[in-house]
Coordinates of C-alpha atoms and ligand atoms in Angstrom, one line a residue:
M81 CA 72.3 41.7 100.3
P82 CA 72.6 38.8 98.0
V83 CA 69.3 38.1 96.0
S84 CA 68.3 34.4 94.8
F85 CA 65.9 32.6 93.3
Q86 CA 65.5 29.5 95.3
F87 CA 64.2 26.3 94.3
P88 CA 62.3 23.8 96.5
R89 CA 64.2 21.2 98.3
G90 CA 64.6 17.8 96.2
F91 CA 64.2 19.8 93.0
L92 CA 65.8 17.6 90.3
W93 CA 68.7 19.1 88.4
G94 CA 70.1 17.1 85.5
T95 CA 71.1 16.7 82.0
A96 CA 69.4 14.9 78.9
T97 CA 70.9 12.6 76.3
A98 CA 69.5 10.2 74.0
A99 CA 71.2 6.8 73.0
H100 CA 71.8 7.3 69.4
Q101 CA 73.2 10.9 69.8
V102 CA 75.9 9.7 72.4
E103 CA 76.4 5.9 72.3
G104 CA 78.3 5.7 68.9
Q105 CA 78.5 2.2 66.7
N106 CA 74.7 1.8 66.4
K107 CA 74.5 -0.2 63.1
N108 CA 71.2 -1.8 63.3
N109 CA 68.6 1.1 63.3
N110 CA 66.7 3.3 60.9
W111 CA 69.1 6.1 61.6
S112 CA 72.4 4.5 60.9
A113 CA 70.9 3.3 57.5
W114 CA 69.7 7.3 56.6
E115 CA 73.1 8.4 57.4
Q116 CA 74.4 6.4 54.6
E117 CA 72.0 8.0 52.1
P118 CA 73.6 11.0 50.1
G119 CA 71.9 14.2 50.9
R120 CA 69.9 13.4 54.0
I121 CA 72.2 14.9 56.9
I122 CA 73.9 18.3 56.5
A123 CA 77.5 17.6 55.0
G124 CA 77.3 14.0 54.9
H125 CA 77.6 13.6 58.7
K126 CA 77.2 10.7 60.5
A127 CA 76.8 9.6 64.1
G128 CA 79.9 7.5 64.0
L129 CA 81.4 7.1 67.4
A130 CA 79.3 9.8 68.6
C131 CA 80.4 10.3 72.3
D132 CA 81.7 6.9 72.4
W133 CA 79.3 5.8 75.4
W134 CA 78.8 2.3 73.8
S135 CA 82.7 1.7 74.7
G136 CA 82.4 3.2 78.3
R137 CA 83.0 6.9 78.0
W138 CA 79.8 7.3 79.8
R139 CA 81.9 6.7 83.0
E140 CA 83.9 10.0 82.6
D141 CA 80.9 12.1 81.4
F142 CA 78.6 10.6 84.3
D143 CA 81.9 11.9 86.6
R144 CA 81.5 15.4 85.1
A145 CA 77.9 15.3 85.8
A146 CA 78.1 14.5 89.2
E147 CA 81.0 16.7 90.1
S148 CA 78.8 19.4 88.9
G149 CA 76.0 19.1 91.3
Q150 CA 73.6 17.3 89.1
N151 CA 71.2 14.7 90.9
A152 CA 69.6 13.2 87.9
H153 CA 70.4 12.0 84.3
R154 CA 67.9 11.3 81.5
L155 CA 69.2 8.9 79.0
S156 CA 67.3 6.5 76.5
V157 CA 68.0 3.0 75.8
E158 CA 68.5 1.8 72.1
W159 CA 65.5 -1.0 71.0
S160 CA 67.9 -2.1 68.4
R161 CA 70.4 -3.3 70.7
I162 CA 68.0 -4.8 72.9
Q163 CA 66.3 -6.5 70.3
P164 CA 68.5 -6.8 67.4
R165 CA 65.8 -9.1 65.8
P166 CA 62.1 -9.8 66.2
D167 CA 63.0 -12.9 67.7
R168 CA 66.5 -12.3 69.6
W169 CA 67.1 -10.4 72.8
D170 CA 70.5 -9.3 73.7
E171 CA 71.0 -9.8 77.1
T172 CA 74.8 -8.3 77.3
A173 CA 73.1 -4.9 75.9
L174 CA 70.6 -5.1 78.7
D175 CA 73.8 -5.6 81.0
R176 CA 75.4 -2.6 79.6
Y177 CA 72.5 -0.4 80.4
R178 CA 72.2 -1.8 83.8
E179 CA 75.9 -0.9 84.4
M180 CA 75.0 2.9 83.2
L181 CA 72.1 3.0 85.6
I182 CA 74.2 1.5 88.1
G183 CA 76.9 4.1 87.4
L184 CA 74.2 7.1 87.8
V185 CA 73.0 5.8 91.0
E186 CA 76.4 5.2 92.7
R187 CA 77.1 8.7 91.5
N188 CA 74.0 9.9 93.4
M189 CA 72.3 10.7 90.2
L190 CA 68.6 9.6 89.6
P191 CA 67.9 8.0 86.4
M192 CA 65.3 8.9 84.2
V193 CA 65.0 6.2 81.4
T194 CA 63.4 7.1 77.6
L195 CA 62.1 4.0 76.0
H196 CA 62.0 5.3 72.4
H197 CA 64.1 8.4 71.2
F198 CA 63.6 8.7 67.6
T199 CA 65.4 5.5 66.3
N200 CA 63.6 2.3 65.4
P201 CA 65.3 -1.2 64.9
L202 CA 65.9 -1.8 61.0
W203 CA 63.7 -4.8 61.2
L204 CA 60.6 -2.6 62.5
E205 CA 61.3 0.1 59.8
E206 CA 61.2 -2.7 57.5
I207 CA 57.7 -3.7 58.4
G208 CA 56.2 0.0 58.2
G209 CA 57.9 1.3 61.3
W210 CA 55.1 3.3 63.4
E211 CA 52.7 3.1 60.3
N212 CA 52.1 -0.2 61.2
E213 CA 49.7 -1.2 64.1
E214 CA 51.9 -4.4 64.8
V215 CA 54.3 -1.6 66.3
V216 CA 51.8 -1.5 69.1
P217 CA 52.4 -5.1 70.8
L218 CA 55.9 -5.2 69.5
F219 CA 56.8 -2.0 71.5
E220 CA 54.8 -3.7 74.4
A221 CA 57.0 -6.5 74.6
F222 CA 60.4 -4.6 74.2
V223 CA 59.1 -2.3 77.1
R224 CA 58.2 -5.4 79.3
R225 CA 61.7 -7.0 78.5
T226 CA 63.6 -3.5 79.2
V227 CA 61.5 -2.5 82.4
E228 CA 62.0 -6.0 83.9
A229 CA 65.8 -5.7 83.5
L230 CA 66.2 -2.1 84.8
K231 CA 63.5 -1.8 87.3
E232 CA 65.9 -2.1 90.1
F233 CA 67.4 1.2 89.4
T234 CA 65.0 3.5 88.4
T235 CA 61.2 4.3 88.8
M236 CA 61.0 7.1 86.2
W237 CA 60.1 6.2 82.7
V238 CA 59.6 8.4 79.6
T239 CA 57.7 5.9 77.0
I240 CA 58.4 7.7 73.8
N241 CA 60.4 11.2 73.5
E242 CA 58.5 14.2 71.3
P243 CA 56.1 12.0 69.5
N244 CA 55.1 15.0 67.7
V245 CA 58.3 16.0 66.6
Y246 CA 58.7 12.2 65.3
A247 CA 55.4 12.6 63.4
A248 CA 55.9 16.1 61.9
M249 CA 59.7 15.3 60.8
A250 CA 59.3 11.9 59.7
Y251 CA 55.6 12.4 57.9
F252 CA 55.0 16.2 57.3
S253 CA 58.3 17.4 56.4
D254 CA 60.7 14.7 55.2
E255 CA 63.8 15.4 57.3
F256 CA 63.6 12.4 59.3
P257 CA 63.5 8.5 57.9
P258 CA 61.2 7.3 56.1
G259 CA 61.2 11.1 54.6
K260 CA 57.6 10.9 53.7
K261 CA 55.1 13.8 53.3
D262 CA 51.7 12.1 53.8
M263 CA 49.1 13.5 56.3
N264 CA 46.9 10.2 56.3
A265 CA 50.5 8.3 57.4
A266 CA 51.1 10.8 59.9
F267 CA 47.7 10.3 61.4
N268 CA 48.5 6.6 61.4
V269 CA 51.8 7.1 63.3
M270 CA 50.3 9.4 65.9
R271 CA 47.6 6.8 66.6
N272 CA 49.6 4.1 66.7
M273 CA 52.2 5.8 69.2
V274 CA 49.3 6.9 71.4
R275 CA 48.1 3.3 71.4
A276 CA 51.8 1.8 72.2
H277 CA 52.4 4.7 74.9
A278 CA 49.0 3.5 76.8
A279 CA 50.0 -0.4 76.2
A280 CA 53.6 0.6 77.7
Y281 CA 52.1 2.6 80.5
H282 CA 50.0 -0.3 81.7
A283 CA 52.7 -2.8 81.4
I284 CA 55.2 -0.7 83.1
H285 CA 52.8 -0.4 86.1
E286 CA 52.1 -4.1 86.0
I287 CA 55.5 -4.7 86.4
Q288 CA 56.4 -1.8 88.7
P289 CA 53.4 -0.3 90.4
E290 CA 55.5 2.7 92.1
A291 CA 56.6 3.9 88.3
R292 CA 56.2 7.4 87.3
V293 CA 55.6 7.4 83.5
C294 CA 55.4 10.0 81.0
L295 CA 55.5 11.0 77.3
A296 CA 58.0 13.9 76.9
H297 CA 56.2 16.5 74.9
Q298 CA 58.1 19.3 72.8
Y299 CA 56.1 22.3 73.5
R300 CA 56.3 25.2 71.4
G301 CA 54.2 28.5 71.4
F302 CA 52.8 29.5 68.4
I303 CA 52.1 33.1 68.1
P304 CA 49.7 34.9 65.4
A305 CA 52.3 37.3 63.7
K306 CA 49.5 39.7 63.5
S307 CA 47.4 39.5 66.6
W308 CA 44.5 41.3 64.9
S309 CA 44.6 38.8 61.8
P310 CA 41.9 36.2 62.1
I311 CA 43.5 33.8 59.8
D312 CA 46.8 34.1 61.4
R313 CA 45.0 33.4 64.6
A314 CA 43.3 30.4 63.5
L315 CA 46.4 29.2 61.7
A316 CA 48.4 29.5 65.0
G317 CA 45.4 27.7 66.9
I318 CA 45.5 24.8 64.5
T319 CA 49.2 24.5 64.5
S320 CA 49.4 24.4 68.4
R321 CA 46.4 22.1 68.6
L322 CA 48.2 19.5 66.5
F323 CA 51.6 20.1 67.6
N324 CA 51.0 20.4 71.2
D325 CA 47.7 19.5 72.3
A326 CA 47.0 16.1 70.5
F327 CA 49.4 13.8 72.2
P328 CA 49.1 15.1 75.9
M329 CA 45.1 15.6 75.4
A330 CA 44.8 11.8 74.2
V331 CA 46.9 10.2 77.1
T332 CA 44.6 12.4 79.5
D333 CA 41.1 11.8 78.0
G334 CA 41.6 9.0 75.4
K335 CA 40.5 10.9 72.3
L336 CA 43.1 11.6 69.7
R337 CA 42.1 14.8 67.8
Y338 CA 43.7 15.3 64.4
I339 CA 43.2 17.9 61.5
Y340 CA 40.3 16.3 59.8
K341 CA 39.2 13.5 62.2
N342 CA 39.4 12.3 65.5
E343 CA 40.0 9.0 67.1
S344 CA 38.7 7.4 70.4
I345 CA 41.6 5.4 72.1
P346 CA 39.7 4.6 75.7
E347 CA 42.9 2.7 76.8
A348 CA 45.1 5.8 76.7
A349 CA 42.9 7.7 79.3
N350 CA 44.8 8.9 82.3
T351 CA 48.1 7.5 81.1
Q352 CA 50.5 10.0 82.4
D353 CA 52.2 10.1 85.9
F354 CA 53.6 13.5 85.5
L355 CA 54.3 15.8 82.2
G356 CA 57.5 16.0 80.6
I357 CA 57.9 19.4 78.9
N358 CA 60.8 19.9 76.2
Y359 CA 61.1 23.6 75.5
Y360 CA 63.3 25.3 73.3
T361 CA 61.6 28.2 71.6
Q362 CA 58.6 29.5 69.8
E363 CA 57.5 31.1 66.5
L364 CA 55.2 33.4 65.1
V365 CA 52.8 32.1 62.6
A366 CA 51.6 33.8 59.3
F367 CA 49.1 33.0 56.5
D368 CA 50.9 32.4 53.4
L369 CA 49.4 31.1 50.3
S370 CA 52.7 29.7 49.0
K371 CA 52.9 27.3 51.8
S372 CA 50.3 24.5 50.6
D373 CA 52.5 22.0 52.4
D374 CA 52.5 23.3 55.3
L375 CA 48.7 24.2 56.0
Y376 CA 49.4 27.6 54.2
S377 CA 51.6 29.2 57.3
R378 CA 54.9 30.3 57.4
R379 CA 56.7 30.5 60.6
F380 CA 59.5 32.4 61.7
F381 CA 60.9 34.4 64.5
P382 CA 60.5 38.1 65.6
A383 CA 63.2 40.3 64.4
D384 CA 64.1 41.4 67.8
K385 CA 65.0 38.0 69.5
Q386 CA 68.6 37.0 69.8
L387 CA 69.1 33.9 67.3
S388 CA 71.3 30.9 68.1
P389 CA 74.4 30.6 65.8
G390 CA 72.6 27.8 63.4
E391 CA 69.3 30.5 63.5
F392 CA 67.5 27.5 64.9
I393 CA 66.3 28.7 68.1
A394 CA 65.3 32.1 69.2
N395 CA 66.1 33.1 72.7
W396 CA 62.4 33.5 74.2
P397 CA 62.5 32.4 77.8
E398 CA 59.0 33.4 78.5
G399 CA 58.0 30.7 76.3
L400 CA 59.1 28.4 79.1
F401 CA 56.8 29.9 81.5
Q402 CA 54.0 29.7 79.2
G403 CA 54.4 26.2 78.4
I404 CA 54.3 25.4 82.0
Q405 CA 51.1 27.4 82.1
W406 CA 49.9 25.2 79.2
G407 CA 50.8 22.1 81.2
L408 CA 48.5 22.8 84.3
Q409 CA 45.5 22.0 82.4
F410 CA 46.9 18.3 82.4
K411 CA 46.6 18.5 86.3
K412 CA 50.1 16.5 86.7
P413 CA 53.5 17.3 88.1
I414 CA 55.6 19.0 85.7
I415 CA 59.4 18.0 84.8
I416 CA 61.4 20.0 82.1
T417 CA 62.8 17.1 80.4
E418 CA 64.5 19.1 77.9
N419 CA 65.9 22.7 77.6
G420 CA 68.8 24.0 75.6
V421 CA 70.4 25.9 72.9
E422 CA 72.7 24.9 70.3
D423 CA 75.4 27.3 70.5
H424 CA 79.4 26.3 69.6
T425 CA 80.8 29.4 70.5
G426 CA 79.4 29.2 74.1
E427 CA 78.6 32.9 74.0
M428 CA 74.7 32.5 74.0
R429 CA 74.0 29.6 76.4
P430 CA 74.8 31.4 80.0
S431 CA 72.2 34.1 79.2
Y432 CA 69.7 31.6 77.6
L433 CA 70.3 29.4 80.6
V434 CA 69.9 32.0 83.3
Q435 CA 66.8 33.3 81.6
H436 CA 65.0 30.3 81.2
I437 CA 65.9 29.1 84.8
H438 CA 64.4 32.5 85.8
Q439 CA 61.0 31.8 84.1
M440 CA 60.8 28.7 85.5
W441 CA 61.7 29.7 89.1
R442 CA 58.7 32.5 88.3
A443 CA 56.6 29.3 87.7
V444 CA 57.7 27.4 91.1
N445 CA 57.0 30.7 92.8
F446 CA 53.4 30.8 91.7
N447 CA 53.3 27.3 93.1
Y448 CA 53.0 25.4 89.9
P449 CA 53.8 22.0 90.3
V450 CA 57.4 22.0 88.6
K451 CA 59.7 19.3 90.1
G452 CA 62.8 19.3 87.9
Y453 CA 64.7 20.4 84.9
F454 CA 67.1 18.5 82.5
H455 CA 69.5 20.8 80.3
W456 CA 70.0 19.5 77.0
S457 CA 72.9 18.3 77.2
L458 CA 75.5 17.1 78.9
I459 CA 77.7 16.8 76.0
D460 CA 77.5 17.9 72.4
N461 CA 76.3 15.2 70.4
F462 CA 74.9 13.7 66.9
E463 CA 72.0 16.3 66.3
W464 CA 70.2 14.3 63.7
E465 CA 69.4 15.6 60.3
R466 CA 71.9 18.5 61.3
G467 CA 74.5 16.2 62.1
W468 CA 77.6 17.9 64.0
T469 CA 76.7 21.5 62.8
Q470 CA 74.8 22.1 66.2
R471 CA 76.3 21.8 69.5
F472 CA 74.0 21.6 72.7
G473 CA 76.6 20.4 75.4
L474 CA 77.8 22.0 78.4
W475 CA 80.8 20.0 77.6
E476 CA 82.4 20.6 73.9
L477 CA 83.3 17.3 72.2
D478 CA 85.9 17.2 69.5
V479 CA 84.6 14.3 67.4
E480 CA 87.9 13.3 66.0
T481 CA 89.8 13.1 69.2
Q482 CA 87.0 12.5 71.7
A483 CA 88.5 15.2 73.7
R484 CA 86.0 17.1 76.2
S485 CA 86.3 20.5 77.1
K486 CA 84.3 22.3 79.6
R487 CA 82.4 25.6 78.4
P488 CA 81.4 28.6 80.8
S489 CA 77.9 27.1 81.0
A490 CA 79.3 24.1 82.8
D491 CA 80.4 25.8 85.6
L492 CA 77.1 28.1 85.7
Y493 CA 74.8 25.2 85.7
A494 CA 77.1 23.6 88.6
A495 CA 76.7 26.7 90.8
I496 CA 72.9 26.6 90.2
A497 CA 72.5 23.1 90.9
K498 CA 74.6 22.9 93.8
A499 CA 72.9 25.6 95.5
N500 CA 69.7 25.0 94.1
S501 CA 69.1 28.4 93.4
L502 CA 70.0 31.3 90.9
T503 CA 71.7 33.9 92.6
D504 CA 72.5 37.8 91.3
A505 CA 76.2 36.9 91.8
M506 CA 75.9 33.9 89.2
V507 CA 74.1 36.1 86.8
A508 CA 76.7 38.9 87.2
Q509 CA 79.6 36.5 86.6
Y510 CA 78.2 34.4 83.8
A511 CA 75.5 36.5 82.1
P512 CA 75.9 40.3 82.7
A513 CA 74.3 41.0 79.8
V514 CA 70.9 40.1 81.2
F515 CA 71.4 40.9 84.8
D516 CA 68.9 43.9 84.5
T517 CA 66.2 41.9 83.0
L518 CA 66.4 39.5 85.6
F519 CA 67.2 41.9 88.7
P520 CA 65.5 45.0 87.4
G521 CA 67.0 48.0 89.3
L522 CA 69.2 46.3 91.8
Q523 CA 72.3 47.4 89.9
A524 CA 71.3 51.1 90.3
A525 CA 70.1 50.7 93.9
R526 CA 73.7 49.2 94.8
T527 CA 75.6 52.1 92.9
E528 CA 73.4 54.8 94.6
K529 CA 74.5 53.3 98.4
Ligands
LIG11 O1 68.8 16.8 70.0 C1 67.3 16.8 70.2 C2 66.7 15.8 70.8 O2 67.0 14.5 70.5 C3 65.3 16.0 70.9 N1 64.9 17.2 71.4 C4 65.4 18.4 70.7 C5 66.9 18.2 70.8 C6 67.7 19.4 70.2 O3 67.1 19.7 68.9

């Protein structure tokens, strides 16, 4: 008897991408400038042509996604293309995005559009980026223009991708532009992001009352390294409140809670229609006196976890289930807006994928309102400060030749999406090493017969 983990009818199976990471030829945003600065990106890598979507290679990649049973795709639009200068809107850029969304609809894939995914127009960066409160009306104006132009093709909008990662990487550690370590600036950025999200949420609903709008949160479990240690527990709790809770709480009750102060932002209350969760991994947290820059905490992976080739992600699938349980407090439908692993070898991805989809199925089986899953990513793309050293694609990209080749997980994900379920046969074929974890005793029972 075959055994399968079945998903509800209408479940969304997609992949996620972001403009700067796949389009190529972006020259007018803060990341293209950052990439020119020596020492900012591993090995001096640049996004360059990326996956060459701006020249039209999205067509062949959307064909790949559609042929492999995906019924949705999450992409982002590049603010600096749509509004190259504060006083100029580029209709040809909006036409290009229209074409892409039509391309998805024609292939029977539901588009989900992210309006901000890490990059800022240079003109915005020059006036202080998200530190400057002027960003709130500026973002709202950009959102209005974009949503007016694209509303015919989608009702699913992500205002800001991973605002917690943006604030942490650009203002706590200096890995994203503008490369600051400044806790006050980080707070201002967080406050402006919450206010800009709220303004965008209200504007989108004014233009398109049926819209479904969210922020995509990166959820990361922080586990005290020593469960009996009050200080490890306190540090894990503070880190989690700051990284996981601050934004989703603020867009729920209109209060932004920071390390040493709170701010009331009443217009942000109840401004998400669904909860987007990006989940990759979780970490242990231990008190460490030498880490004064990092709230005196050291974060690391347990020795018994399988690590991705760049040791960037520990395969910790239960964290996805826990992330979904954490998300229940916001009382909204949940979509996994990103999940994946950097693995240029293609060897770890199949087992990572089936274990995470199994955890998501457990949540669905508890009747938790999980409505869809977007794998990061369809194709290898430019991985920010880690350049081209980390590969998250179901398809491999040769950056020099633009040739695509399919990794085994592309077939595995296609089988899951087409069947709307994960079966024992799929696990046996693609990820035999975790068969017993997912189907305990099944192999033995079959052998006995
Ligand atoms: O590539 C990134 C993406 O831009 C945001 N979420 C995490 C991904 C993998 O690091």
